[in-house]
Short mmCIF file of C-alpha atoms in Angstrom, two decimals:
data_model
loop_
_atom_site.label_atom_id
_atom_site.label_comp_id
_atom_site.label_asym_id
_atom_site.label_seq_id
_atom_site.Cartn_x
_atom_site.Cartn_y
_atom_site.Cartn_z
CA UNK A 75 0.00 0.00 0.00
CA UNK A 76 1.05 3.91 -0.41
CA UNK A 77 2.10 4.92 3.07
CA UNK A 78 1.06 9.01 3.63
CA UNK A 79 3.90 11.37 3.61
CA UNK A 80 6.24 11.87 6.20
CA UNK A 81 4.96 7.86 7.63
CA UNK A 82 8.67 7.14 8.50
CA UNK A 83 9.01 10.49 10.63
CA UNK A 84 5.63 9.51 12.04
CA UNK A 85 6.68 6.39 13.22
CA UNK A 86 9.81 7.27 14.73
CA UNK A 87 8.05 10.19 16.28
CA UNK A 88 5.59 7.61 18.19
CA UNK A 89 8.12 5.59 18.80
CA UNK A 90 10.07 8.42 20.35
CA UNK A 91 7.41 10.14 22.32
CA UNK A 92 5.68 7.06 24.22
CA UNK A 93 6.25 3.63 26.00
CA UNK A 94 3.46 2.01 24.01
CA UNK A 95 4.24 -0.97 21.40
CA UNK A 96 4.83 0.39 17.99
CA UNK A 97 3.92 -2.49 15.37
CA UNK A 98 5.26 -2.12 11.89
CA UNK A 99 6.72 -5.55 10.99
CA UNK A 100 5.40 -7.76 8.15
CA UNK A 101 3.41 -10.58 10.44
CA UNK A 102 1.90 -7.73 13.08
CA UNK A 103 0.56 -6.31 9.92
CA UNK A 104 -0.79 -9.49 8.44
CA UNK A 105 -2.42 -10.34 11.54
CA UNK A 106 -4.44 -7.08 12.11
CA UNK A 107 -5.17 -7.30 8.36
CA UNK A 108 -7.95 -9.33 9.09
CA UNK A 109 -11.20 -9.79 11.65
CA UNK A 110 -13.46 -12.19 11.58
CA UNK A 111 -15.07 -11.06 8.23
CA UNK A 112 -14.09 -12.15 4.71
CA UNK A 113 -11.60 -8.80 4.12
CA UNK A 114 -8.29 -8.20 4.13
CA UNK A 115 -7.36 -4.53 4.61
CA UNK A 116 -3.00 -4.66 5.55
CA UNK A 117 -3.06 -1.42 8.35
CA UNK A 118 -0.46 1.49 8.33
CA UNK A 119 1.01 0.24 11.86
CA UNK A 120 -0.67 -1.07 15.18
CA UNK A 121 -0.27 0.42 18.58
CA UNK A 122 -0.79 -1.00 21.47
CA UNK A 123 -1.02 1.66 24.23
CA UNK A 124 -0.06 0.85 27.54
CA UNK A 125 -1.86 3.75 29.21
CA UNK A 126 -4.44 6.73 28.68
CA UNK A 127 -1.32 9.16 28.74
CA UNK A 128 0.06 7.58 25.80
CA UNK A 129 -2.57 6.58 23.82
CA UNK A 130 -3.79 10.50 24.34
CA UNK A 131 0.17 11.17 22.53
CA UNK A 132 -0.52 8.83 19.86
CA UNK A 133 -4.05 10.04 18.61
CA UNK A 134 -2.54 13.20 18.80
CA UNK A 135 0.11 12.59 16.90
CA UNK A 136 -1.78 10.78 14.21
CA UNK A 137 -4.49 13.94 14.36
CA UNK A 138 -1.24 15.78 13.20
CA UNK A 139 0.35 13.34 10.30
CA UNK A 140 -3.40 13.35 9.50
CA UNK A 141 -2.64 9.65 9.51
CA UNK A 142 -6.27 7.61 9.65
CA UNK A 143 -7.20 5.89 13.26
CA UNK A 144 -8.96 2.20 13.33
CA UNK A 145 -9.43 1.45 17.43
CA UNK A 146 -10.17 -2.16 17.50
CA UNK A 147 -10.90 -5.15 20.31
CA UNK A 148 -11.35 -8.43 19.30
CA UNK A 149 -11.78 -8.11 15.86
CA UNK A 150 -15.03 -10.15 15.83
CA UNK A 151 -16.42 -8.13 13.46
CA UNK A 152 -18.42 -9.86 10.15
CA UNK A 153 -18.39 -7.01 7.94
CA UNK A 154 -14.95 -5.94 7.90
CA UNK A 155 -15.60 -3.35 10.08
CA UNK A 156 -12.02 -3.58 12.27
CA UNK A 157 -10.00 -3.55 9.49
CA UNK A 158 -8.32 -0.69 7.19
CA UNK A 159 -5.48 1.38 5.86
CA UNK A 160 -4.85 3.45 9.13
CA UNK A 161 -3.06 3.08 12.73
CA UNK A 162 -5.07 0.29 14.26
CA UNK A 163 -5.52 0.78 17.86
CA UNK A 164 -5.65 -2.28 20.00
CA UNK A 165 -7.12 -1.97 23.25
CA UNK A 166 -7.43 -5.42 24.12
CA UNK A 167 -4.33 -5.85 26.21
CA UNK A 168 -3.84 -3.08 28.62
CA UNK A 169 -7.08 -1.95 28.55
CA UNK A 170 -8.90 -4.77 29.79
CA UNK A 171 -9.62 -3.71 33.48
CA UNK A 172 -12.77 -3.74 35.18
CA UNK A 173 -12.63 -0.56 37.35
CA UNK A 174 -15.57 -0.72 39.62
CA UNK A 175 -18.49 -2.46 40.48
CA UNK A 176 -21.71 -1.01 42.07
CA UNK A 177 -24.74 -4.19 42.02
CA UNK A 178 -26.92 -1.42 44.47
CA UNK A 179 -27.44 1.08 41.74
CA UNK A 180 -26.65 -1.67 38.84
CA UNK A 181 -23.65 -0.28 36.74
CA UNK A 182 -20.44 -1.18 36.38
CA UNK A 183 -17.39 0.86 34.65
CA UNK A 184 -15.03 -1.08 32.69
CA UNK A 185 -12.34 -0.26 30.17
CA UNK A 186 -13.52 -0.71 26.76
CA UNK A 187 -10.91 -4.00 26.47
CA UNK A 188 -13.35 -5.78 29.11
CA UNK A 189 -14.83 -9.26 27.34
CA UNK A 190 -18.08 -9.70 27.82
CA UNK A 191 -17.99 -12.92 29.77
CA UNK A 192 -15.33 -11.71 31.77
CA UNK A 193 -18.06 -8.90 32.85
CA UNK A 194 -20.50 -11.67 33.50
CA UNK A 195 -18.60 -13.57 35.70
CA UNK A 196 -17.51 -10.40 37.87
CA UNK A 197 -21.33 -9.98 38.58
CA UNK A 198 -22.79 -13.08 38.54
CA UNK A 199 -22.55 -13.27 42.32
CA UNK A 200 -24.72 -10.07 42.68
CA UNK A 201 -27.42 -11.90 40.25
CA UNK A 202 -26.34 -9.52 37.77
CA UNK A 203 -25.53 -9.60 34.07
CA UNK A 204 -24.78 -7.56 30.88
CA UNK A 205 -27.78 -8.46 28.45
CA UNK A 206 -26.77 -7.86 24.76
CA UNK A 207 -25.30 -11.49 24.06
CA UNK A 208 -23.87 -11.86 20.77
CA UNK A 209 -22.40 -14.78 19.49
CA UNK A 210 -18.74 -14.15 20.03
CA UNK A 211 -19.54 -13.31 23.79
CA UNK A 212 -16.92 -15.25 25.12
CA UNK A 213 -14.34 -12.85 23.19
CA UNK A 214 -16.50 -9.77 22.07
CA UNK A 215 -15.05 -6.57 24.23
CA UNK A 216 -17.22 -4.43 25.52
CA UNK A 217 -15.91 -1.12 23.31
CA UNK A 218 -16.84 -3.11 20.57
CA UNK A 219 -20.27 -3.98 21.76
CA UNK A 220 -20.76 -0.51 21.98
CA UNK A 221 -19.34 0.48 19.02
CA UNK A 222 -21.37 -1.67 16.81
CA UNK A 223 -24.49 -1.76 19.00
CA UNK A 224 -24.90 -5.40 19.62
CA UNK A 225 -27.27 -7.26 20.18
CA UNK A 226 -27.98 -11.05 20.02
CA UNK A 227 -30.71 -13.35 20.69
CA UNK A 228 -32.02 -12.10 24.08
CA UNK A 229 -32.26 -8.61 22.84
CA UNK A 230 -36.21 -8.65 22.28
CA UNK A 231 -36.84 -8.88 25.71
CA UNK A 232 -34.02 -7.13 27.34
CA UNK A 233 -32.45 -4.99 24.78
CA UNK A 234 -29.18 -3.75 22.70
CA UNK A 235 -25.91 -2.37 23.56
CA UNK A 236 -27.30 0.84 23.46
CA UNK A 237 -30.03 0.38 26.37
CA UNK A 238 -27.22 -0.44 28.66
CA UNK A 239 -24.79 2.31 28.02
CA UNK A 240 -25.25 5.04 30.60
CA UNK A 241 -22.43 7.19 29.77
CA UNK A 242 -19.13 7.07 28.17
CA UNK A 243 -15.69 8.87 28.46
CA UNK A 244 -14.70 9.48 24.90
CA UNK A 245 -11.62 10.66 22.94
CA UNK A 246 -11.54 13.04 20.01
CA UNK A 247 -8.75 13.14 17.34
CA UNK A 248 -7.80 16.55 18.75
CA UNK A 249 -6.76 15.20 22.12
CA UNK A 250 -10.10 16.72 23.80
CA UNK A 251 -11.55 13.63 26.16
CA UNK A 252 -15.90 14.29 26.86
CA UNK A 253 -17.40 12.87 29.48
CA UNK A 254 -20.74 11.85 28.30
CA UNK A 255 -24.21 10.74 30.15
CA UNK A 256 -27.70 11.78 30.27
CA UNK A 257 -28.29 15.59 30.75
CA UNK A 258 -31.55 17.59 31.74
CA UNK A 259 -32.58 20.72 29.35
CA UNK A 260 -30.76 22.79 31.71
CA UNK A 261 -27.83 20.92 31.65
CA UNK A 262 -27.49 20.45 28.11
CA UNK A 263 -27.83 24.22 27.34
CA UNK A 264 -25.49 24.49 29.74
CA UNK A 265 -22.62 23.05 27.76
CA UNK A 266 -23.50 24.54 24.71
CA UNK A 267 -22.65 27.61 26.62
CA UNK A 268 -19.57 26.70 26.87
CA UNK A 269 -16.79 28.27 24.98
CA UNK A 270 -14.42 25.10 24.41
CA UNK A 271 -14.20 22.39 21.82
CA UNK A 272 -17.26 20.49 23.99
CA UNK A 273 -19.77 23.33 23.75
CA UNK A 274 -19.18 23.37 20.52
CA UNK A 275 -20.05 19.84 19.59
CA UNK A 276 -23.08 20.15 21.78
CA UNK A 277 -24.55 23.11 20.47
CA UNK A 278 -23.77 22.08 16.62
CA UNK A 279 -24.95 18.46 17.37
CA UNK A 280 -28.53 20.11 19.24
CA UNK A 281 -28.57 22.23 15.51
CA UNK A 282 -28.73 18.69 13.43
CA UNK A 283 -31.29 17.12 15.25
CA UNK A 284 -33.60 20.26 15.40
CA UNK A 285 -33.38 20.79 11.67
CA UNK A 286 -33.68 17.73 10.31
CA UNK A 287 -36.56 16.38 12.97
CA UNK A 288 -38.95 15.45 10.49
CA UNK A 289 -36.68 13.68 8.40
CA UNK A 290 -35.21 11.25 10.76
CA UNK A 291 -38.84 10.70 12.26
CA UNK A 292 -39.82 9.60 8.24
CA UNK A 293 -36.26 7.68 7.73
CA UNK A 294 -35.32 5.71 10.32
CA UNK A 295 -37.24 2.25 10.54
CA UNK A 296 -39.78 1.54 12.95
CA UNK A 297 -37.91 -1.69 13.97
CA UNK A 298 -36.35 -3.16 17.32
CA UNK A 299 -33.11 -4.10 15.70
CA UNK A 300 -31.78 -0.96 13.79
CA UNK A 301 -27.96 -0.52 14.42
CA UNK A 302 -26.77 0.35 11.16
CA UNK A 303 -25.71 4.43 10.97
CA UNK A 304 -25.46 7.17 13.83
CA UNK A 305 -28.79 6.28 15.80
CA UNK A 306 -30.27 9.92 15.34
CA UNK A 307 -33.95 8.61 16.16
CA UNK A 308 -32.68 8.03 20.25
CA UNK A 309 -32.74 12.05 20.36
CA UNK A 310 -35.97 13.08 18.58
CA UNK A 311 -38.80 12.05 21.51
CA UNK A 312 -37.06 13.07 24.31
CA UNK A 313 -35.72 16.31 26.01
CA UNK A 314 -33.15 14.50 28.29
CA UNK A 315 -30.52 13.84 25.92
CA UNK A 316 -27.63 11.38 26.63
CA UNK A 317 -24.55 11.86 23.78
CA UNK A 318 -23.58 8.70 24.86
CA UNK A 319 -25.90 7.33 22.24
CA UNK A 320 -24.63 8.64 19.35
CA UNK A 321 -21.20 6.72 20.23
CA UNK A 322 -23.61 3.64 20.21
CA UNK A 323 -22.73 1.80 16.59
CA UNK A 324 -20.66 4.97 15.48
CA UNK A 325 -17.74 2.30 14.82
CA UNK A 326 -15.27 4.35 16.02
CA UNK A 327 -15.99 7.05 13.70
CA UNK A 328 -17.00 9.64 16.21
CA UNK A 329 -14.57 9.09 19.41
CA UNK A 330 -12.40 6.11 20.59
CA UNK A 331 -14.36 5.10 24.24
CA UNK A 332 -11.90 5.36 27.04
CA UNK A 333 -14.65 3.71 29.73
#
């Protein structure tokens, strides 16, 4: 493949700036190449960060090689979706931590390397579980439960990835890191009078969904299963707004989830 301009500076820039594996040997590549789809996409390089710190260095970095971003856990994917030309991003192997537990109020906070089952058996005890049950659950991570919205068999009675997500810590190409959950009226207009980079997104994000109302009402299916696009619809009948949700099946095209 053509690497971008400058790759080799880009590289030894990473490599010079953080702790984290750098990848760019022939068999790293091959084996990222691939998920459990039919494609074959070789990536630019694969990092592995070892902490927030550097994996905040490396986006960054990439943001400014304008070098394209894949984040990616266990690559169960069916439709090629964790594969691509770009830095792939694996969080399965330091980021793999679940962080707390609270079976009183129901919610647990877990890094987005977390397996499924290995969140299941953590809360088993408290009679607990995580509902969305794909296939793969024995090796699907939670971040990408989340960021393809699964779902599986149980999900008519108890629901997809997105009915379980109460809020997400998120990080943007530009280094900024949004805390997201479920905001009153008040709240919400409070960010958007914010002056940073998150008021910002907030106010131009409450601007698409007012103006197109009536258009995502008409488009978007009237189905239990619809995970395919940004899921616009979760924002249209309700006035407490959770950003969270647009993460939901974004495929790591909005934000790479921290927690």
């Amino acid at each position: 493949i053509d690497l971008p301009k400058d790759f080799p500076v880009f590289i030894q820039e990473l490599n010079t700036i953080t702790t984290s594996e750098i990848k760019t040997d022939d068999l790293s590549l091959g084996v990222y190449a691939t998920d459990a789809s039919l494609y074959q996409l070789l990536p630019l390089a694969v990092a592995i960060p070892s902490n927030k710190s550097d994996l905040i260095k490396i986006i960054q970095i990439a943001n400014t090689y304008n070098i394209p971003v894949m984040p990616r856990g266990s690559a169960t994917s069916l439709a090629g979706q964790a594969t691509n030309h770009a830095l792939i991003i694996d969080f399965t192997k330091y980021f793999d931590k679940i962080l707390e537990i609270n079976p009183e109020e129901r919610y647990a906070i877990v890094h987005p390397g977390v397996v499924r089952d290995q969140l299941n058996s953590a809360v088993k005890d408290h009679g607990l579980h995580f509902a969305p049950d794909p296939a793969t659950t024995s090796r699907a991570t939670l971040g990408g439960m989340i960021a393809n919205n699964s779902s599986g068999t149980k999900s008519i009675k108890y629901g997809k990835t997105i009915d379980h997500v109460l809020g997400l810590k998120v990080l943007l190409m530009d280094g900024t890191v949004l805390e997201l959950g479920e905001l009153s009226p008040e709240a919400y207009e409070a960010k958007c009078q914010q002056t940073d980079r998150e008021g910002e997104i907030y106010r131009s994000f409450r601007k698409i969904i007012f103006e197109h109302t009536t258009a995502i009402e008409a488009a978007y299916p009237k189905v239990m299963r619809r995970v395919n696009g940004y899921p616009l619809d979760e924002f249209i009948h309700t006035d407490r707004w959770n950003l969270a949700k647009i993460i939901v099946g974004s495929e790591g095209t909005l934000g790479i989830i921290l927690q």
